[in-house]
């Protein structure tokens, strides 16, 4: 066959596709579509409806200019920065830690959040699903860590984190076999509960806790609502990259308004050194007590279920098809590895966060390199003391207003998944309704299980764990057990009729 560059003049050639190159004849103008694209020429900038370009690059794997990646990464950091700050400040206040130790733990929290985000986003070897994830100190694991520390001491609490991380690795093969019992109906129900719980967390940053001084202060409520309003305005009037940064711009505008109103304490950003470095084993060598670690180890099973939901909804948000049997274990391994390192730095369990999923959905930026950049920024913040102190001055009401919007998007994602779960079937409706009722109960009515034994109360008060467990159990009963039982009764009755 002759080469395209050496075709005999006048020869008749097949009308098949021709490779585009510097020596290739121009495409036939009569075959160009109205959008200007020739069907025989690969255009890397033209994408399919699912976002995948003809060259096979999915938006999740798309690399962007470094400046934009950093901007989007900083947006993720600003939205989630309140979580490690509030977690460490809660640890410090509850356990009466000295200021130097508090600064050390805050540095460690930022560094480990960054390392975990890099692992989950880049996915080295069998760790991380290569999805746009960030990692944070967990809320429920923090409460368990504090309970163990108060009862058995900080060294035992540190040992419990290390034991739990190792237990996660050991239990993962068994858990992977149970993923078949977490269909879209179960995952969607769990994501709705996660979203509602996170919206409540964001709202409490605005209102404060009931019964505490300053609860529902109109000034704080106004600041939170103004931040939400700024975010909506930026999203409404802007386009392109500015619109994609609407969450961060709303946060900055809310902080600026707070500064004008005198609600920003700049004194916390002054003084201190230039660098921080996490100190290994800040509480001394860990002590290992299986009995003391048992509540945290039991919770890790619920955390695996939550990681399953986070992985699925993240993939849904970015439009990537995944194999749950391989992607979910990678997420859990990333959590366990980061938590293992965190245990040696005095931190509670680190968990994959759902906070950034809302940002991904709102901005439309799906590249995992953005969250990898956020991980790098978090590591830098962990070592730069002035940056850490500057972030810490953002008023909680501003962060809460931003968080409420982002977290509500997660709830909507769960509702979308439920919409694909054939809720027209009364069985599925009942499964979803019962799981939501029991899962939302401890979220809507805190302390409802206060009269139960401590270890049982820890599990029951995790609305996500309860909702996921109930949904999985009922789905198994209705869709696996009941059909078999009905078939046996039908067979027995048929035989008796003979």
Coordinates of C-alpha atoms in Angstrom, one line a residue, residues 13-19 24 31 38-41:
X13 CA -8.0 5.8 -2.8
X14 CA -10.3 4.3 -0.2
X15 CA -12.4 7.0 1.5
X16 CA -11.4 5.7 4.9
X17 CA -10.0 7.9 7.7
X18 CA -6.7 9.5 7.0
X19 CA -4.1 10.4 9.8
X24 CA -1.4 15.0 4.9
X31 CA -17.5 16.5 5.1
X38 CA -14.1 17.0 10.5
X39 CA -15.1 13.4 11.3
X40 CA -11.7 12.0 10.3
X41 CA -9.5 14.3 12.3

